[in-house]
Short mmCIF file of C-alpha atoms and ligand atoms in Angstrom, two decimals:
data_model
loop_
_atom_site.label_atom_id
_atom_site.label_comp_id
_atom_site.label_asym_id
_atom_site.label_seq_id
_atom_site.Cartn_x
_atom_site.Cartn_y
_atom_site.Cartn_z
CA UNK A 14 82.33 105.59 101.70
CA UNK A 15 84.46 103.13 99.75
CA UNK A 16 86.02 100.20 101.61
CA UNK A 17 89.78 100.66 101.83
CA UNK A 18 90.48 97.34 100.09
CA UNK A 19 88.39 98.40 97.06
CA UNK A 20 90.18 101.73 96.80
CA UNK A 21 93.58 100.03 97.11
CA UNK A 22 92.64 97.49 94.46
CA UNK A 23 91.60 100.21 91.99
CA UNK A 24 94.78 102.18 92.56
CA UNK A 25 97.05 99.16 92.17
CA UNK A 26 95.20 97.98 89.06
CA UNK A 27 96.18 101.26 87.36
CA UNK A 28 99.91 100.82 88.04
CA UNK A 29 102.42 99.38 85.56
CA UNK A 30 106.04 98.45 86.19
CA UNK A 31 108.48 101.09 84.95
CA UNK A 32 111.01 100.33 82.20
CA UNK A 33 114.03 98.20 82.95
CA UNK A 34 117.59 99.46 82.95
CA UNK A 35 120.99 98.24 84.11
CA UNK A 36 122.31 100.22 87.07
CA UNK A 37 125.56 99.94 88.96
CA UNK A 38 125.57 98.23 92.34
CA UNK A 39 126.38 101.62 93.85
CA UNK A 40 122.99 102.98 92.86
CA UNK A 41 120.77 99.89 92.93
CA UNK A 42 119.87 99.90 96.62
CA UNK A 43 116.10 99.52 97.12
CA UNK A 44 115.35 98.83 93.45
CA UNK A 45 113.77 95.55 92.36
CA UNK A 46 115.37 93.00 90.04
CA UNK A 47 113.63 92.87 86.68
CA UNK A 48 114.61 89.24 86.04
CA UNK A 49 115.78 86.16 87.90
CA UNK A 50 119.52 86.27 88.48
CA UNK A 51 121.27 82.98 87.64
CA UNK A 52 124.76 82.35 89.01
CA UNK A 53 127.29 81.90 86.19
CA UNK A 54 129.70 80.14 88.51
CA UNK A 55 130.05 78.74 92.01
CA UNK A 56 130.58 80.97 95.03
CA UNK A 57 133.04 80.42 96.52
CA UNK A 58 134.59 79.69 93.12
CA UNK A 59 137.02 77.15 94.66
CA UNK A 60 137.27 75.14 97.88
CA UNK A 61 139.17 77.22 100.41
CA UNK A 62 140.12 77.49 104.02
CA UNK A 63 137.74 78.97 106.59
CA UNK A 64 140.58 79.47 109.08
CA UNK A 65 144.23 80.36 109.38
CA UNK A 66 145.91 77.00 110.01
CA UNK A 67 147.26 73.91 108.30
CA UNK A 68 145.81 71.97 105.37
CA UNK A 69 146.11 68.27 106.10
CA UNK A 70 144.68 64.85 105.23
CA UNK A 71 142.00 63.74 107.70
CA UNK A 72 143.59 60.29 107.92
CA UNK A 73 146.89 61.85 109.05
CA UNK A 74 145.24 63.52 112.05
CA UNK A 75 143.07 60.62 113.17
CA UNK A 76 145.43 59.98 116.07
CA UNK A 77 146.79 62.92 118.05
CA UNK A 78 149.12 64.50 118.75
CA UNK A 79 151.01 64.04 115.52
CA UNK A 80 153.93 65.86 113.94
CA UNK A 81 153.67 66.72 110.21
CA UNK A 82 156.27 68.15 107.85
CA UNK A 83 155.29 71.63 106.56
CA UNK A 84 156.04 71.82 102.83
CA UNK A 85 154.86 75.36 101.97
CA UNK A 86 152.84 78.36 102.95
CA UNK A 87 149.78 79.68 101.00
CA UNK A 88 148.39 83.12 101.69
CA UNK A 89 144.94 84.17 100.33
CA UNK A 90 145.18 84.97 96.64
CA UNK A 91 147.91 82.40 96.05
CA UNK A 92 147.78 78.76 95.01
CA UNK A 93 149.90 76.02 96.57
CA UNK A 94 152.53 74.66 94.20
CA UNK A 95 152.54 71.15 95.58
CA UNK A 96 149.97 68.90 97.16
CA UNK A 97 149.47 67.57 100.64
CA UNK A 98 150.98 64.10 100.77
CA UNK A 99 150.92 61.58 103.60
CA UNK A 100 152.69 62.96 106.66
CA UNK A 101 152.78 66.55 105.41
CA UNK A 102 150.86 69.79 105.92
CA UNK A 103 150.65 73.10 104.03
CA UNK A 104 150.33 76.27 106.07
CA UNK A 105 147.23 78.08 104.83
CA UNK A 106 145.50 81.40 105.45
CA UNK A 107 141.75 82.06 105.47
CA UNK A 108 140.41 82.23 101.91
CA UNK A 109 143.38 80.51 100.27
CA UNK A 110 142.51 77.62 97.93
CA UNK A 111 142.60 74.23 99.59
CA UNK A 112 145.69 72.45 98.22
CA UNK A 113 145.26 69.21 96.31
CA UNK A 114 145.37 66.19 98.57
CA UNK A 115 144.02 68.04 101.61
CA UNK A 116 140.50 67.62 102.97
CA UNK A 117 140.87 69.21 106.40
CA UNK A 118 142.16 72.44 107.90
CA UNK A 119 143.48 72.44 111.45
CA UNK A 120 143.16 75.79 113.21
CA UNK A 121 146.44 77.46 114.07
CA UNK A 122 145.25 77.56 117.71
CA UNK A 123 145.26 73.75 117.75
CA UNK A 124 148.90 73.47 116.67
CA UNK A 125 152.42 74.07 117.88
CA UNK A 126 155.04 75.17 115.36
CA UNK A 127 158.32 73.22 115.09
CA UNK A 128 161.39 73.54 112.87
CA UNK A 129 159.94 72.85 109.41
CA UNK A 130 157.21 70.88 111.13
CA UNK A 131 153.94 71.41 112.96
CA UNK A 132 152.53 69.49 115.90
CA UNK A 133 148.76 68.91 115.58
CA UNK A 134 147.13 68.91 119.00
CA UNK A 135 143.45 68.80 118.05
CA UNK A 136 141.62 68.24 114.78
CA UNK A 137 138.24 67.42 113.37
CA UNK A 138 138.11 65.50 110.08
CA UNK A 139 137.08 67.69 107.10
CA UNK A 140 136.64 70.77 109.33
CA UNK A 141 137.24 74.39 108.31
CA UNK A 142 136.90 73.79 104.58
CA UNK A 143 134.53 75.97 102.58
CA UNK A 144 133.41 73.95 99.58
CA UNK A 145 133.09 75.45 96.10
CA UNK A 146 129.46 76.51 95.62
CA UNK A 147 128.76 76.38 99.35
CA UNK A 148 127.31 79.89 99.16
CA UNK A 149 125.86 79.90 95.63
CA UNK A 150 125.85 77.03 93.16
CA UNK A 151 126.51 77.67 89.48
CA UNK A 152 123.33 77.61 87.40
CA UNK A 153 120.92 78.26 90.26
CA UNK A 154 118.59 81.25 90.62
CA UNK A 155 120.23 83.32 93.33
CA UNK A 156 117.58 86.03 93.55
CA UNK A 157 114.18 86.08 91.89
CA UNK A 158 112.71 88.83 89.75
CA UNK A 159 110.96 91.35 91.99
CA UNK A 160 113.50 91.10 94.81
CA UNK A 161 114.21 94.55 96.23
CA UNK A 162 117.93 94.91 96.70
CA UNK A 163 119.27 95.31 100.23
CA UNK A 164 122.96 95.74 101.05
CA UNK A 165 123.60 91.97 101.31
CA UNK A 166 121.95 91.49 97.89
CA UNK A 167 124.34 94.06 96.44
CA UNK A 168 127.34 92.28 97.90
CA UNK A 169 126.06 88.89 96.83
CA UNK A 170 125.45 90.07 93.25
CA UNK A 171 129.04 91.31 93.20
CA UNK A 172 130.30 87.82 94.12
CA UNK A 173 128.83 86.39 90.90
CA UNK A 174 130.03 89.29 88.78
CA UNK A 175 126.66 91.00 88.35
CA UNK A 176 128.00 94.54 88.66
CA UNK A 177 125.06 96.19 86.86
CA UNK A 178 121.84 94.34 87.63
CA UNK A 179 118.75 94.85 85.47
CA UNK A 180 116.21 96.66 87.63
CA UNK A 181 113.05 98.66 87.16
CA UNK A 182 113.85 102.33 86.91
CA UNK A 183 113.62 104.49 90.02
CA UNK A 184 110.21 106.22 90.01
CA UNK A 185 110.22 109.99 89.76
CA UNK A 186 107.56 111.52 91.96
CA UNK A 187 106.57 115.18 91.74
CA UNK A 188 105.44 116.59 95.07
CA UNK A 189 103.23 119.64 95.48
CA UNK A 190 101.68 121.27 98.54
CA UNK A 191 98.56 123.37 98.16
CA UNK A 192 96.88 126.01 100.27
CA UNK A 193 96.98 129.77 100.75
CA UNK A 194 97.92 129.20 104.40
CA UNK A 195 100.97 127.06 103.62
CA UNK A 196 104.38 128.76 103.66
CA UNK A 197 107.90 127.33 103.21
CA UNK A 198 109.56 125.60 106.17
CA UNK A 199 112.28 128.27 106.35
CA UNK A 200 109.75 131.02 107.03
CA UNK A 201 111.11 132.70 110.18
CA UNK A 202 108.04 134.67 111.23
CA UNK A 203 104.65 133.19 110.55
CA UNK A 204 102.08 135.69 109.32
CA UNK A 205 98.56 135.53 110.76
CA UNK A 206 96.82 132.30 109.81
CA UNK A 207 99.93 130.83 108.19
CA UNK A 208 101.46 127.42 108.83
CA UNK A 209 104.71 125.93 107.62
CA UNK A 210 104.63 123.21 104.99
CA UNK A 211 105.07 119.86 106.69
CA UNK A 212 103.91 117.75 103.78
CA UNK A 213 106.70 118.18 101.27
CA UNK A 214 109.46 117.32 103.77
CA UNK A 215 107.32 114.42 105.01
CA UNK A 216 106.63 113.08 101.52
CA UNK A 217 110.19 113.78 100.45
CA UNK A 218 111.46 111.60 103.27
CA UNK A 219 108.96 108.81 102.67
CA UNK A 220 109.77 108.74 98.97
CA UNK A 221 113.52 108.83 99.47
CA UNK A 222 113.29 106.03 102.01
CA UNK A 223 111.36 103.95 99.48
CA UNK A 224 113.90 104.61 96.75
CA UNK A 225 111.93 107.05 94.63
CA UNK A 226 113.35 110.24 93.19
CA UNK A 227 111.63 113.39 94.45
CA UNK A 228 110.82 116.30 92.17
CA UNK A 229 109.84 119.30 94.26
CA UNK A 230 107.06 121.37 92.72
CA UNK A 231 106.90 123.63 95.77
CA UNK A 232 103.83 125.22 97.30
CA UNK A 233 100.93 126.48 95.23
CA UNK A 234 98.32 128.75 96.77
CA UNK A 235 94.64 128.28 96.16
CA UNK A 236 94.90 129.70 92.67
CA UNK A 237 93.55 127.78 89.69
CA UNK A 238 96.04 128.98 87.08
CA UNK A 239 99.13 128.37 89.21
CA UNK A 240 97.80 124.97 90.17
CA UNK A 241 97.05 123.99 86.59
CA UNK A 242 100.55 125.01 85.49
CA UNK A 243 102.25 123.05 88.28
CA UNK A 244 100.15 119.94 87.80
CA UNK A 245 100.78 119.84 84.05
CA UNK A 246 104.47 120.32 84.60
CA UNK A 247 104.50 117.53 87.18
CA UNK A 248 102.63 115.21 84.82
CA UNK A 249 105.23 115.92 82.17
CA UNK A 250 108.41 115.42 84.18
CA UNK A 251 107.37 112.74 86.67
CA UNK A 252 106.05 109.18 86.72
CA UNK A 253 103.63 110.09 89.50
CA UNK A 254 102.28 113.38 90.82
CA UNK A 255 101.41 113.64 94.51
CA UNK A 256 99.59 116.68 95.85
CA UNK A 257 98.48 117.41 99.36
CA UNK A 258 95.50 119.44 100.48
CA UNK A 259 92.35 120.56 98.81
CA UNK A 260 90.59 117.25 98.26
CA UNK A 261 88.13 117.39 101.15
CA UNK A 262 84.67 118.88 101.27
CA UNK A 263 85.33 122.56 101.94
CA UNK A 264 84.13 125.25 99.55
CA UNK A 265 87.67 126.54 98.91
CA UNK A 266 88.74 123.19 97.57
CA UNK A 267 89.86 124.58 94.33
CA UNK A 268 92.30 121.75 93.87
CA UNK A 269 89.38 119.44 93.24
CA UNK A 270 88.01 121.67 90.51
CA UNK A 271 91.37 121.92 88.74
CA UNK A 272 92.07 118.19 89.04
CA UNK A 273 88.62 117.37 87.68
CA UNK A 274 89.20 119.70 84.76
CA UNK A 275 92.69 118.36 83.91
CA UNK A 276 92.17 114.64 83.97
CA UNK A 277 90.07 111.62 84.75
CA UNK A 278 90.49 112.18 88.48
CA UNK A 279 88.01 110.62 90.89
CA UNK A 280 87.32 111.87 94.39
CA UNK A 281 86.80 109.19 96.94
CA UNK A 282 85.69 109.03 100.51
CA UNK A 283 87.56 106.00 101.74
CA UNK A 284 86.29 104.27 104.88
CA UNK A 285 89.51 104.88 106.71
CA UNK A 286 90.82 107.21 109.40
CA UNK A 287 92.77 109.30 108.93
CA UNK A 288 92.89 110.05 105.18
CA UNK A 289 89.25 109.66 104.26
CA UNK A 290 89.24 112.16 101.36
CA UNK A 291 91.49 111.01 98.57
CA UNK A 292 91.73 111.73 94.86
CA UNK A 293 93.12 109.37 92.28
CA UNK A 294 93.36 109.47 88.53
CA UNK A 295 95.60 110.54 85.67
CA UNK A 296 96.75 113.82 84.20
CA UNK A 297 98.04 113.34 80.66
CA UNK A 298 98.51 109.66 81.44
CA UNK A 299 100.52 110.28 84.63
CA UNK A 300 99.00 108.83 87.81
CA UNK A 301 97.87 111.54 90.21
CA UNK A 302 97.51 111.00 93.94
CA UNK A 303 95.56 113.77 95.63
CA UNK A 304 96.39 113.30 99.27
CA UNK A 305 94.54 115.10 102.08
CA UNK A 306 96.08 118.18 103.70
CA UNK A 307 96.58 117.07 107.26
CA UNK A 308 100.09 115.67 107.62
CA UNK A 309 99.12 112.48 109.45
CA UNK A 310 96.58 111.84 106.71
CA UNK A 311 99.41 112.30 104.21
CA UNK A 312 101.46 109.70 106.06
CA UNK A 313 98.61 107.19 106.20
CA UNK A 314 97.55 107.78 102.58
CA UNK A 315 101.16 107.38 101.50
CA UNK A 316 101.45 104.09 103.35
CA UNK A 317 98.15 102.66 102.12
CA UNK A 318 98.09 103.93 98.54
CA UNK A 319 101.23 105.58 97.26
CA UNK A 320 103.74 103.15 98.72
CA UNK A 321 102.20 99.95 97.29
CA UNK A 322 101.56 101.79 94.02
CA UNK A 323 105.20 102.84 93.74
CA UNK A 324 106.38 99.37 94.70
CA UNK A 325 104.25 98.03 91.84
CA UNK A 326 105.94 100.49 89.49
CA UNK A 327 109.29 99.38 90.86
CA UNK A 328 108.40 95.77 90.05
CA UNK A 329 108.59 94.63 93.66
CA UNK A 330 107.20 91.19 94.49
CA UNK A 331 105.95 92.48 97.83
CA UNK A 332 103.86 95.59 98.24
CA UNK A 333 102.85 95.79 101.87
CA UNK A 334 104.44 96.40 105.22
CA UNK A 335 104.70 93.46 107.62
CA UNK A 336 101.78 93.00 109.99
CA UNK A 337 102.27 91.23 113.28
CA UNK A 338 99.94 90.23 116.10
CA UNK A 339 100.16 92.54 119.10
CA UNK A 340 98.30 93.44 122.26
CA UNK A 341 96.67 96.74 123.15
CA UNK A 342 98.53 98.33 126.07
CA UNK A 343 95.61 100.66 126.66
CA UNK A 344 91.97 101.12 125.65
CA UNK A 345 91.39 102.52 122.15
CA UNK A 346 88.06 103.88 120.96
CA UNK A 347 87.67 104.18 117.19
CA UNK A 348 85.03 104.79 114.54
CA UNK A 349 83.55 101.34 113.72
CA UNK A 350 82.64 102.49 110.21
CA UNK A 351 86.29 102.89 109.22
CA UNK A 352 89.58 101.07 109.13
CA UNK A 353 91.49 103.11 111.69
CA UNK A 354 95.25 103.50 111.69
CA UNK A 355 96.29 104.46 115.21
CA UNK A 356 99.84 105.70 115.59
CA UNK A 357 101.41 103.56 118.29
CA UNK A 358 104.71 102.69 119.86
CA UNK A 359 105.45 99.02 120.34
CA UNK A 360 107.49 97.38 123.07
CA UNK A 361 108.28 93.75 123.69
CA UNK A 362 106.86 92.79 127.08
CA UNK A 363 106.85 89.19 128.27
CA UNK A 364 107.12 87.96 124.72
CA UNK A 365 104.29 90.07 123.32
CA UNK A 366 104.40 93.26 121.29
CA UNK A 367 102.42 95.79 123.28
CA UNK A 368 100.97 98.83 121.49
CA UNK A 369 100.42 102.16 123.18
CA UNK A 370 99.27 105.45 121.72
CA UNK A 371 102.24 107.44 120.48
CA UNK A 372 100.41 110.66 121.40
CA UNK A 373 97.49 112.68 120.08
CA UNK A 374 95.48 110.76 117.50
CA UNK A 375 94.10 113.76 115.59
CA UNK A 376 95.20 113.92 111.96
CA UNK A 377 97.23 117.10 112.45
CA UNK A 378 99.38 115.72 115.30
CA UNK A 379 102.48 114.84 113.36
CA UNK A 380 104.78 114.82 116.39
CA UNK A 381 102.99 111.70 117.64
CA UNK A 382 103.38 110.03 114.27
CA UNK A 383 107.10 110.79 114.50
CA UNK A 384 107.23 108.93 117.82
CA UNK A 385 105.33 105.93 116.43
CA UNK A 386 106.70 102.58 115.29
CA UNK A 387 103.53 101.14 113.85
CA UNK A 388 99.91 101.54 112.98
CA UNK A 389 97.52 99.62 115.17
CA UNK A 390 95.01 98.68 112.49
CA UNK A 391 91.48 98.59 113.88
CA UNK A 392 89.14 97.08 111.27
CA UNK A 393 85.67 98.17 110.24
CA UNK A 394 83.13 96.80 112.70
CA UNK A 395 85.31 97.28 115.75
CA UNK A 396 84.69 100.37 117.86
CA UNK A 397 86.51 99.62 121.07
CA UNK A 398 89.74 97.80 121.68
CA UNK A 399 90.14 97.01 125.37
CA UNK A 400 93.48 96.91 127.09
CA UNK A 401 94.86 93.39 126.63
CA UNK A 402 92.88 92.75 123.41
CA UNK A 403 94.64 91.40 120.37
CA UNK A 404 95.46 94.09 117.81
CA UNK A 405 97.10 93.96 114.38
CA UNK A 406 100.28 96.01 114.12
CA UNK A 407 101.48 97.27 110.78
CA UNK A 408 105.15 97.91 111.36
CA UNK A 409 106.73 100.84 109.55
CA UNK A 410 109.73 101.04 111.87
CA UNK A 411 111.11 98.72 114.51
CA UNK A 412 112.03 100.52 117.70
CA UNK A 413 115.77 100.95 118.13
CA UNK A 414 117.41 99.82 121.33
CA UNK A 415 120.04 101.35 123.56
CA UNK A 416 121.62 97.93 123.80
CA UNK A 417 120.97 94.50 125.21
P1 AMP B 524 92.77 120.93 103.21
O1 AMP B 524 92.43 119.54 102.84
O2 AMP B 524 93.49 121.66 102.12
O3 AMP B 524 91.56 121.68 103.69
O4 AMP B 524 93.77 120.84 104.44
C1 AMP B 524 93.40 120.17 105.62
C2 AMP B 524 94.26 120.65 106.77
O5 AMP B 524 95.61 120.34 106.51
C3 AMP B 524 94.22 122.15 107.00
O6 AMP B 524 94.27 122.37 108.39
C4 AMP B 524 95.47 122.62 106.35
O7 AMP B 524 95.94 123.82 106.87
C5 AMP B 524 96.43 121.49 106.64
N1 AMP B 524 97.48 121.44 105.64
C6 AMP B 524 97.32 121.46 104.30
N2 AMP B 524 98.49 121.41 103.67
C7 AMP B 524 99.43 121.35 104.65
C8 AMP B 524 100.85 121.29 104.62
N3 AMP B 524 101.53 121.23 103.46
N4 AMP B 524 101.53 121.23 105.80
C9 AMP B 524 100.85 121.25 106.95
N5 AMP B 524 99.50 121.32 107.04
C10 AMP B 524 98.80 121.36 105.90
MG1 MG B 525 93.79 123.52 101.49
#
């Protein structure tokens, strides 16, 4: 068996970032910046008011209350004509440029309107002013190359006029299920010995969530010619081909034979559970991930191999899920020869994240994986985790809450 870290290292070493292209902010979510983004100007571009109120001079409101003459009114998007002089105020709305002469905005709640005047009841010198560059300063690196864009990144890029950031292209991943027993999910009546294909919907969801484009190659039975045709087509149209099934030890593992014939594919037994059997290599230069057949193995192999590999292709600075320290909420017994990924729920109890089995831990029990928030990662050398023991949690989802 190969240690998981060795297998991961070999897979990642074979990955190259995809070409760079400019994409609109509307389609850049999840993609990684190909270069540092430098702000061409300040954000905000001008000093402006953080509140609806009155622009004043701090020295005029040092002693309160005080009555000031209101000389004009500036809504957002408009610029005051005059300046704030001693004894005067300009009525200002949130986001409007701070008029010349003013250094303070008094909230409307702290005033009383008069006839062409305003009475200031409370004020704090220099309060409620947003300085130019207070968000982003001109000439600084706002976001570094390799940053994966989240919604706030998209909005922030818009503020500096980067409407089409340069990102690494979205990876195209061809997905193929194998096995004579596997039938489409919309099969109403299962024939004897048949099961519905869980792996393409599962992989499709994982890939979409990551920001990859899914190319569906369907289901191929245990038939060498059909398999060869599909694999070659996948290698041609996609950046990565991902198959499931047929890479374990059984004598009907025809997939292995075809993969071996088509490319430089290696078959590994990785010291992990689930997802021990795993194939990796290239077909016509396209990386091929031969995932195991059991759906939970697909999930784990995706998380440990395909996800970091795709993030490398996407040019992401970070490749791995966050791991946090947790506590076992029950006793877990695992194979000490393998890195074991238990599917667990986590809950915050007295300040600690407590992990409990999300259900059956066999590699076909996908319903439990659906209930899980995390993998409890039990390393090689550890066979038993007692209740209350420290355990590493690899978070792939934080539990939602009904409210606080
Ligand atoms: P294999 O590695 O092809 O022997 O498959 C291992 C196990 O996973 C078998 O029980 C298969 O029936 C099951 N399996 C394979 N492909 C799928 C699939 N697409 N959806 C659900 N189960 C599958
Ligand atoms: Mg099979």
